[in-house]
Tab-separated table of C-alpha atoms and ligand atoms in Angstrom:
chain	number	residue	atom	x	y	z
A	1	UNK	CA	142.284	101.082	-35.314
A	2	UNK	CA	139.517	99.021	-33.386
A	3	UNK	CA	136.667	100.704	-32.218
A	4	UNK	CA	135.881	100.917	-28.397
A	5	UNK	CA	132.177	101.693	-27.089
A	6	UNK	CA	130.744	101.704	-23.662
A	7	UNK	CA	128.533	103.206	-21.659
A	8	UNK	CA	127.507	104.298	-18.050
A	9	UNK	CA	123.591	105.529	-16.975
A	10	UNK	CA	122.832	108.786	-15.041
A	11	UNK	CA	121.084	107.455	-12.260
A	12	UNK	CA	123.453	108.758	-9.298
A	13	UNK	CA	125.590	107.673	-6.812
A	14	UNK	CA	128.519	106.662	-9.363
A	15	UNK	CA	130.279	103.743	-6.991
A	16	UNK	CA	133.011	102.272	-6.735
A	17	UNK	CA	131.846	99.576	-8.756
A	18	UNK	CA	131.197	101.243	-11.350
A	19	UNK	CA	134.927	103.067	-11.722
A	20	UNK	CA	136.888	99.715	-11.255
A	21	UNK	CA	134.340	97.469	-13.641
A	22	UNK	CA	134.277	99.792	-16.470
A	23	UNK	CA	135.409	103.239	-15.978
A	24	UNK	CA	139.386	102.576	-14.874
A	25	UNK	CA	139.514	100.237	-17.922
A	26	UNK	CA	138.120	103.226	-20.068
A	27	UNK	CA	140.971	105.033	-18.975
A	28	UNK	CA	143.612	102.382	-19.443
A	29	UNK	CA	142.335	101.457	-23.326
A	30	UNK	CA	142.197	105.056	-24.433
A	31	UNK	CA	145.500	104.636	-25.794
A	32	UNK	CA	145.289	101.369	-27.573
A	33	UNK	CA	141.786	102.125	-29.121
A	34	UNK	CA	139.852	104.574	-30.570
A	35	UNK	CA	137.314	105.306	-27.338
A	36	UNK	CA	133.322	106.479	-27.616
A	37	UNK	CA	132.328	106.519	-24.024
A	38	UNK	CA	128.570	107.266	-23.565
A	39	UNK	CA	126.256	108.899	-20.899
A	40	UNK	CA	123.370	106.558	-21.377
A	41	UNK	CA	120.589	108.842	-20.569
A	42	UNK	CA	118.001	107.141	-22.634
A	43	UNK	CA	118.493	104.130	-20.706
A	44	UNK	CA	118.524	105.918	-17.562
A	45	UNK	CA	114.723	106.782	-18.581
A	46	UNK	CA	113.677	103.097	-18.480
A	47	UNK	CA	113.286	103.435	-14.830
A	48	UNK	CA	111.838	106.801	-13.927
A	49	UNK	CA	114.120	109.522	-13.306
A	50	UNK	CA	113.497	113.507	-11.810
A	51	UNK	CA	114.211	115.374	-15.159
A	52	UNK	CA	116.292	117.671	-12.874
A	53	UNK	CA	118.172	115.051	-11.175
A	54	UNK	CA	118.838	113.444	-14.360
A	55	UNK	CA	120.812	116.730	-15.792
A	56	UNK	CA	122.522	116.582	-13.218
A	57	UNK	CA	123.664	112.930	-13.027
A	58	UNK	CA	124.163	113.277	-16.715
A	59	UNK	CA	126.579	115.899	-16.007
A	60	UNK	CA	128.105	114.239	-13.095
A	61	UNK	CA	129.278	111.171	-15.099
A	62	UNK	CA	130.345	113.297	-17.752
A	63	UNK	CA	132.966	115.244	-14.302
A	64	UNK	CA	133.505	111.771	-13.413
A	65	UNK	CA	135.086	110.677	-16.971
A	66	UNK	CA	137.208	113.690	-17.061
A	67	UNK	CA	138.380	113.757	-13.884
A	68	UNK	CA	139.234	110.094	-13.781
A	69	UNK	CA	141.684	110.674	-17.019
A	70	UNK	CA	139.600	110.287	-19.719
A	71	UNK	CA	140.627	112.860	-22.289
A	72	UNK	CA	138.019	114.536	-24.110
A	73	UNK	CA	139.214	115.565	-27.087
A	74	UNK	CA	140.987	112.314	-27.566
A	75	UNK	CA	137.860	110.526	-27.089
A	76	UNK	CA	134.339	111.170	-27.357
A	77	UNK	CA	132.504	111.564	-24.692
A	78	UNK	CA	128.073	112.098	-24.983
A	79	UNK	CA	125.101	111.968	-24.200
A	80	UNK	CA	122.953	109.161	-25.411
A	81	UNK	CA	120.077	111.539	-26.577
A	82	UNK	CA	122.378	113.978	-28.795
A	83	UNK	CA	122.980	111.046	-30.917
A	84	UNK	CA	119.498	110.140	-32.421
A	85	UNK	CA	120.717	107.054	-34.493
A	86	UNK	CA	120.654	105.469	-31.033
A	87	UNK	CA	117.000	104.893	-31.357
A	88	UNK	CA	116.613	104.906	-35.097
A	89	UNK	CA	119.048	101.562	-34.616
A	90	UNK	CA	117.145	100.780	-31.969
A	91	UNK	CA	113.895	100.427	-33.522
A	92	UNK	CA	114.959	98.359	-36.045
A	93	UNK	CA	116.838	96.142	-33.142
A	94	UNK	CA	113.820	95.597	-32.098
A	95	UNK	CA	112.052	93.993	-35.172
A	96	UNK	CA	115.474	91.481	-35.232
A	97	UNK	CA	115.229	90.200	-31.639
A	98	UNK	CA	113.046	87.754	-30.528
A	99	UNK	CA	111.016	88.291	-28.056
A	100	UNK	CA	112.396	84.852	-26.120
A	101	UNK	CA	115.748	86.024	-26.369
A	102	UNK	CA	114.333	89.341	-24.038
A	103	UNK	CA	112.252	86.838	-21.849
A	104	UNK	CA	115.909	85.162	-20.962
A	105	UNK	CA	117.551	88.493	-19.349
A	106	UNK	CA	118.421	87.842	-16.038
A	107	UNK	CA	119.027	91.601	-15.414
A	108	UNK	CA	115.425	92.755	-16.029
A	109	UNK	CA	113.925	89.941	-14.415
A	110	UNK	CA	116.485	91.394	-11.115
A	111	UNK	CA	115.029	94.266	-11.214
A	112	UNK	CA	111.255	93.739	-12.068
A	113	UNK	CA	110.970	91.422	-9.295
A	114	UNK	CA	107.305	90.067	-8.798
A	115	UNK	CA	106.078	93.549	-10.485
A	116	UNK	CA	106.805	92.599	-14.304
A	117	UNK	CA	103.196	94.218	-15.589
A	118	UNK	CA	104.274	97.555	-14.184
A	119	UNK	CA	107.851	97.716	-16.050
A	120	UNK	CA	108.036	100.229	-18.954
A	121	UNK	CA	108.590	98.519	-22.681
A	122	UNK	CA	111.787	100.200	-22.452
A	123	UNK	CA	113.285	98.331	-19.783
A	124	UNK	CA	112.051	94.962	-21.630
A	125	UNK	CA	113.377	96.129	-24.620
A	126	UNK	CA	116.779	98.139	-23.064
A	127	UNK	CA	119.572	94.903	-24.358
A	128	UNK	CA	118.572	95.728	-28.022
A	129	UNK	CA	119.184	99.959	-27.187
A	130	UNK	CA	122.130	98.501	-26.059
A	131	UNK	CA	123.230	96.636	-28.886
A	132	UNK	CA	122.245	99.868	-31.114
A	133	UNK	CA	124.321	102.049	-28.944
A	134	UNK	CA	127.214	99.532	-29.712
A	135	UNK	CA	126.886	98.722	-33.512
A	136	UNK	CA	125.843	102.306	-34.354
A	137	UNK	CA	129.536	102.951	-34.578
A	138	UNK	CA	130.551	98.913	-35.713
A	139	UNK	CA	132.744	99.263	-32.388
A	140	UNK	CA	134.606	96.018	-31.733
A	141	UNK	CA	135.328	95.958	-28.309
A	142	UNK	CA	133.202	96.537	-24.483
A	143	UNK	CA	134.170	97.379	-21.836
A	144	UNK	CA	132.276	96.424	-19.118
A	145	UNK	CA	131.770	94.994	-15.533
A	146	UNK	CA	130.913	91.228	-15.324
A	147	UNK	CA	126.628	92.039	-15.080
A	148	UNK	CA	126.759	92.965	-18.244
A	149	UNK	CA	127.913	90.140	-20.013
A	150	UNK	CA	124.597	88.497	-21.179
A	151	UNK	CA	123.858	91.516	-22.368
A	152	UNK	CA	126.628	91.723	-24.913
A	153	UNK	CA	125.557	88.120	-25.580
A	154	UNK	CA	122.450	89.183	-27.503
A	155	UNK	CA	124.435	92.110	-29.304
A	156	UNK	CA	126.031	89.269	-30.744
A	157	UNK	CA	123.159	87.595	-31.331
A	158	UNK	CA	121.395	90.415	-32.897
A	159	UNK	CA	124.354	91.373	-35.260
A	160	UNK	CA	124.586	87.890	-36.676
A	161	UNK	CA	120.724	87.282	-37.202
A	162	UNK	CA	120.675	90.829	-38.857
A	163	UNK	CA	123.812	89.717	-41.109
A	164	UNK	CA	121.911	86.484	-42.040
A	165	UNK	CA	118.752	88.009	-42.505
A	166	UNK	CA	119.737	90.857	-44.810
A	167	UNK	CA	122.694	87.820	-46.260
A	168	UNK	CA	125.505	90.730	-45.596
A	169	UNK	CA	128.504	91.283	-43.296
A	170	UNK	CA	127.739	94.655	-41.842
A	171	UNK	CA	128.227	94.450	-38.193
A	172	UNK	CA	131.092	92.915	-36.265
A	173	UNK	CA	130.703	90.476	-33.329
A	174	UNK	CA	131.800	92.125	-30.638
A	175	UNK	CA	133.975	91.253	-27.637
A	176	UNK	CA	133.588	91.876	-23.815
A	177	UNK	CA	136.427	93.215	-22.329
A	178	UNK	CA	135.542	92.439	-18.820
A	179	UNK	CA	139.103	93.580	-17.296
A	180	UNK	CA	140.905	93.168	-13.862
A	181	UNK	CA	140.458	91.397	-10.128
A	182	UNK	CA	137.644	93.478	-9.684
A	183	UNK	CA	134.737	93.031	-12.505
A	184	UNK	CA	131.953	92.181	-9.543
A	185	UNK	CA	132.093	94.669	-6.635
A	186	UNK	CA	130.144	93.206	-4.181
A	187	UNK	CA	127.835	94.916	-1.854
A	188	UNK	CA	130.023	96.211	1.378
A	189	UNK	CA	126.739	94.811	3.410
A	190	UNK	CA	126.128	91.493	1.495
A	191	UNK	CA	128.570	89.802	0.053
A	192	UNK	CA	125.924	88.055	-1.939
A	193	UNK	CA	124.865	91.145	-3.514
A	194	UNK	CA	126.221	93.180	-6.205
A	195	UNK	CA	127.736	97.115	-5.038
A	196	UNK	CA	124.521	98.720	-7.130
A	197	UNK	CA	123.381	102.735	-7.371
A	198	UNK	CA	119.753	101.775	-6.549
A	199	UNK	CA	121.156	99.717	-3.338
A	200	UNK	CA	118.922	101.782	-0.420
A	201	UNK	CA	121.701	101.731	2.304
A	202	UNK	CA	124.752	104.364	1.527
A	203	UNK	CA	126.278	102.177	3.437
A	204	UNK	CA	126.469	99.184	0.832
A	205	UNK	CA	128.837	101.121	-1.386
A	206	UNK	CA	131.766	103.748	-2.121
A	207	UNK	CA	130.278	106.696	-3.715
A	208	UNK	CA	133.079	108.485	-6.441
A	209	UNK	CA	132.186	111.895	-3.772
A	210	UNK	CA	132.861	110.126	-0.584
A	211	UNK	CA	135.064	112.208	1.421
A	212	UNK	CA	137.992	110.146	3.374
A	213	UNK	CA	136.196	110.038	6.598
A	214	UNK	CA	132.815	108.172	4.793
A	215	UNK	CA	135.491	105.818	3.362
A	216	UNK	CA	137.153	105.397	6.319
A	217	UNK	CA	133.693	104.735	7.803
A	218	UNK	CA	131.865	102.262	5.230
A	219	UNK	CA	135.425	100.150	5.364
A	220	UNK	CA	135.059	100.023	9.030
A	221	UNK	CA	131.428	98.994	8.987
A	222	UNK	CA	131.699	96.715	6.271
A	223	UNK	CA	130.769	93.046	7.023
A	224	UNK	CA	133.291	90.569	7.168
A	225	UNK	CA	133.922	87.041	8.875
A	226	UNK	CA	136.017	86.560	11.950
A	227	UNK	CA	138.802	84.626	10.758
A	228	UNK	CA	142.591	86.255	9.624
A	229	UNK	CA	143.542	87.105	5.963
A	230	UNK	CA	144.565	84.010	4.218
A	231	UNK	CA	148.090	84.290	1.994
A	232	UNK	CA	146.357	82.255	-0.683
A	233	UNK	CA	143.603	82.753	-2.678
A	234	UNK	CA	141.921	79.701	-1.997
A	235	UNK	CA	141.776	80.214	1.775
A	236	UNK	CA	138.767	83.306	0.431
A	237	UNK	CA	136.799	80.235	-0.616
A	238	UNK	CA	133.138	80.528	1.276
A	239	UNK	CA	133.912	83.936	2.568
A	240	UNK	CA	132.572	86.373	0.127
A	241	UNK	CA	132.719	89.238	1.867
A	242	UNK	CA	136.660	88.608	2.404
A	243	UNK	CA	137.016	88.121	-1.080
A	244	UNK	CA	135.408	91.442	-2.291
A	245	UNK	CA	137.345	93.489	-0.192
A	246	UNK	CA	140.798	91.139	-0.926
A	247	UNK	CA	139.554	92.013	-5.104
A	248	UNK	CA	139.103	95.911	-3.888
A	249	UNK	CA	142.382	95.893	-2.402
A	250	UNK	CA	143.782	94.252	-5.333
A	251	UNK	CA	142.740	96.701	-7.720
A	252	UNK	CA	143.637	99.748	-6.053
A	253	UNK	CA	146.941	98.824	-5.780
A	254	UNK	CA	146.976	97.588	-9.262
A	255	UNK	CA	148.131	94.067	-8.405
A	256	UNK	CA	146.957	90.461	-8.526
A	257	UNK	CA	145.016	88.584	-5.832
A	258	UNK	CA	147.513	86.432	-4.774
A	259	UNK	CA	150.653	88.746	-4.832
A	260	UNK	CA	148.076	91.149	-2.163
A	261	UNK	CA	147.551	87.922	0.013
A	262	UNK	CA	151.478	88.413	-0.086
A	263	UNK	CA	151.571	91.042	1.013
A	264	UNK	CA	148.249	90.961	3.617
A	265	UNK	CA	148.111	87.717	4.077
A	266	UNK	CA	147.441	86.636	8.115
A	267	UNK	CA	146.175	90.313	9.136
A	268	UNK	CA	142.841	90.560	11.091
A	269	UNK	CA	140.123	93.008	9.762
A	270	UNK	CA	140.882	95.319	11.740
A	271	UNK	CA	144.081	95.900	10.549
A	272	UNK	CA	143.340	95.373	7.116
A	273	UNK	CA	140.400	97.825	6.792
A	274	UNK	CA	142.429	101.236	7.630
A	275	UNK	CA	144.809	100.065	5.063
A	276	UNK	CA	142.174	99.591	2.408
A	277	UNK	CA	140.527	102.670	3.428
A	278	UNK	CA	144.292	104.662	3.057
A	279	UNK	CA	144.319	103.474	-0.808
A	280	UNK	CA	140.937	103.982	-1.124
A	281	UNK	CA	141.054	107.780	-0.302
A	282	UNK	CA	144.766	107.827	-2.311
A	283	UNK	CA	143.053	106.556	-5.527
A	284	UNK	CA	139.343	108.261	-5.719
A	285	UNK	CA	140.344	111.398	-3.142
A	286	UNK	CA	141.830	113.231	-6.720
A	287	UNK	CA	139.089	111.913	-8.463
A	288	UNK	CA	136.343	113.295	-6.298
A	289	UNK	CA	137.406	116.855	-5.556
A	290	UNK	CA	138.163	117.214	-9.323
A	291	UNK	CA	134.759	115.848	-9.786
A	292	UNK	CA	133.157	118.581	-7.638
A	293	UNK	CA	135.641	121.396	-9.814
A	294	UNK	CA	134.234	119.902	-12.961
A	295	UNK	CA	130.520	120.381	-11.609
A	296	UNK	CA	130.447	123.783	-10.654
A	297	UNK	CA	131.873	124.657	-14.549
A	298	UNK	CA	128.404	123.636	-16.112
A	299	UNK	CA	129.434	125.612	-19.355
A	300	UNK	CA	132.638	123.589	-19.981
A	301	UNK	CA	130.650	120.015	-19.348
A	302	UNK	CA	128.054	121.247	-21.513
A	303	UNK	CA	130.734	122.208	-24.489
A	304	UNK	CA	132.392	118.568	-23.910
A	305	UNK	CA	128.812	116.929	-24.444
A	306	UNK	CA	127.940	118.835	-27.247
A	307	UNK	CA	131.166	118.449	-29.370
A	308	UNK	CA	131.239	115.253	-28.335
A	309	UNK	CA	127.715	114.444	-29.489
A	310	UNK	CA	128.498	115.978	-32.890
A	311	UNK	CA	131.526	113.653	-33.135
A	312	UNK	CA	129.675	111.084	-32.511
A	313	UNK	CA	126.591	111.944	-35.104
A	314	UNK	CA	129.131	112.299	-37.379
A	315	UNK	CA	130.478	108.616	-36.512
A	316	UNK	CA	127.320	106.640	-36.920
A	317	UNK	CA	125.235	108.563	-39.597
A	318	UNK	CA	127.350	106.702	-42.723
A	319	UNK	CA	126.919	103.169	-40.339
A	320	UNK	CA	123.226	104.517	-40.265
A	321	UNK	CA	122.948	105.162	-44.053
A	322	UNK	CA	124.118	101.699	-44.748
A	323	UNK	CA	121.749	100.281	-42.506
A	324	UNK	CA	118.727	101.759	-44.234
A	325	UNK	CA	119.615	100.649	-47.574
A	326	UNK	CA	119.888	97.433	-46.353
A	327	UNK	CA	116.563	97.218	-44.602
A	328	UNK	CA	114.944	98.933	-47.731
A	329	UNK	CA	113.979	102.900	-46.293
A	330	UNK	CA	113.812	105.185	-49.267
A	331	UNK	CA	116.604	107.594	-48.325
A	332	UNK	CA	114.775	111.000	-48.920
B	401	AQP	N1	129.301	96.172	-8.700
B	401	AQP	C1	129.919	96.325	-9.862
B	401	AQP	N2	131.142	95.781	-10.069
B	401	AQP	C2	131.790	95.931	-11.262
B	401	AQP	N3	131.266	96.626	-12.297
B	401	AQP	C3	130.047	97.192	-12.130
B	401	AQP	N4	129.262	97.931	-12.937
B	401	AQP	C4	128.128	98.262	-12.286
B	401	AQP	N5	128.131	97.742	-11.048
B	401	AQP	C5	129.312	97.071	-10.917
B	401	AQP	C6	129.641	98.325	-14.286
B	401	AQP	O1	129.511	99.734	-14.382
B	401	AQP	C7	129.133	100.052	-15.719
B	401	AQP	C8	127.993	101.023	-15.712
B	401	AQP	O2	126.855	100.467	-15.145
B	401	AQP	P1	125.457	101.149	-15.441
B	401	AQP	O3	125.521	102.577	-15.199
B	401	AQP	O4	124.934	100.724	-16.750
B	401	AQP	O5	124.515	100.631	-14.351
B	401	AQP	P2	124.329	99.351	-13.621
B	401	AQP	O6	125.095	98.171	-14.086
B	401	AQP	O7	122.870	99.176	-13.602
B	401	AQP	O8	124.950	99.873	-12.274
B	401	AQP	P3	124.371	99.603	-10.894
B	401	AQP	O9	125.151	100.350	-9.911
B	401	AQP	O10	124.275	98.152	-10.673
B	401	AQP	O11	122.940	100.277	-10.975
B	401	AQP	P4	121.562	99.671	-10.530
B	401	AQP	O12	121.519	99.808	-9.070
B	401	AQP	O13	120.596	100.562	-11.242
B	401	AQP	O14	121.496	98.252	-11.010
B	401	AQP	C9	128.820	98.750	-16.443
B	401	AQP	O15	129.931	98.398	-17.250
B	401	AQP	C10	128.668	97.758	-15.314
B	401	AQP	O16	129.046	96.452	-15.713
């Protein structure tokens, strides 16, 4: 069966970008594939994070797997850190990439800004983690939102120039799977801007633990144009914000674009925002109450981590062994 890895960092406010992107497609593909689904904590760390805070996100993701119908014993589900060949891959990821391969990452340069001298080495270096997290287990397939996609370029890159350097076919070239109408949330404020944890206004997104009446609210307050719903997709040309919340509407109700501009095509916003708001609240209402169930049993998320990071261990260590002969390590 083919192998499916992905991943999702600790750093809070888990949005509703990140469950249609990547985690309702983790759901969906847990039955076709065999699933390792990651709490990234290591790359959490490239950006500084409160060591208590971080426990707790780490935890929180791990609720917000389960309760969104990922199954745990099906699957594994872990923490980046209680894997160590993570960063043993990593390291040697790094002596493969080139250093103007890194310089070409849109997403650090996004989030460096003018302030590049005061990033960590980590965040440079976080693509090849990445690609170690990834080919640690020769998994196949990604799942992931539409940011990431460069990203899984240079895991591609990196697996081929270390299968040409070492002349052997060890790791696979992997695949995006970037599913769905709805693989860029944009930002409920900007239309321009991606729906992003770090965003400073609450406002700008769907948390997973918004209660009905904060959905109800962001919906409400969310920017928009004056103009009616068109009943074709390219009547959402030039109106970005339209067309995020036409995408969120989409895939909530688990249909195409066009057959919702069927069905809400010619409504005003202010008719059309309650509604989204009602499926909203249908679809992550379950989700976030069983989220805050799941967090107050700290023992039973802690169990699921740790078996799961065993599972895992036990996953990459012979893809690790390989890998060492390869390069030339004296196995001890
Ligand atoms: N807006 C989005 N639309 C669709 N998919 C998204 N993802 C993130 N934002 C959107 C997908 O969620 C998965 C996990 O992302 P991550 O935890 O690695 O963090 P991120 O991409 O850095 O998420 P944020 O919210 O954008 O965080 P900040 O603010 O730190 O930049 C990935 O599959 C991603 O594609």
């Amino acid at each position: 069966m083919e192998q499916i890895f992905s991943g999702i960092q600790p750093t809070g406010n888990l949005h509703l970008g990140n469950y249609l992107g990547a985690i309702r497609n983790f759901v969906a593909l847990q039955d076709s594939y065999e699933c390792i689904y990651c709490i990234v904590d290591l790359h959490a760390i490239t950006q500084w994070q409160e060591p208590d805070e971080l426990r707790r996100n780490t935890r929180e993701v791990t609720a917000a797997f389960i309760a969104s119908g990922i199954d745990p014993a099906k699957n594994v589900i872990f923490h980046q850190s209680g894997n160590p060949n993570h960063a043993e891959l990593a390291w040697i990821f790094n002596c493969v990439a080139r250093l103007g391969w890194l310089n070409r990452m849109t997403q650090f340069k996004d989030k460096v800004g003018k302030n590049r001298e005061a990033a960590s080495v980590g965040l440079y270096a976080y693509p090849n983690l990445m690609a170690a997290d990834i080919l640690a287990y020769k998994a196949t397939h990604v799942p992931v939102g539409e940011d990431q996609k460069q990203h899984l370029e240079l895991c591609r890159d990196i697996a081929q120039k270390f299968n040409n350097d070492f002349k052997i076919d060890l790791f696979p070239l992997i695949e995006p799977l970037i599913l769905g109408p709805a693989t860029r949330v944009m930002s409920l404020r900007d239309g321009a801007a991606k729906m992003s944890k770090s965003d400073p206004s609450d406002n700008s997104r769907i948390n997973l633990t918004d209660d009905s009446d904060a959905i109800a609210k962001k919906f409400r307050r969310a920017r928009t144009d004056p103009d009616a719903l068109p009943s074709e997709p390219g009547g959402l040309e030039g109106r970005p914000e339209a067309a995020n919340l036409v995408g969120i509407y989409a895939a909530l109700s688990g249909c195409t674009v066009p057959d919702a501009l069927r069905d809400i095509g010619g409504m005003q916003f202010s008719q059309f925002k309650p509604r989204l708001a009602e499926i909203a609240v249908a679809v992550l209402g379950p989700i976030g109450a069983e989220m805050q169930r799941l967090m107050a049993d700290t023992a039973y998320i802690d169990t699921v981590l740790r078996d799961g990071a065993a599972r895992a261990r036990a996953l990459s260590e012979p893809v690790l062994a390989q890998v060492f002969d390869v390069v030339g390590f004296v196995r001890s």
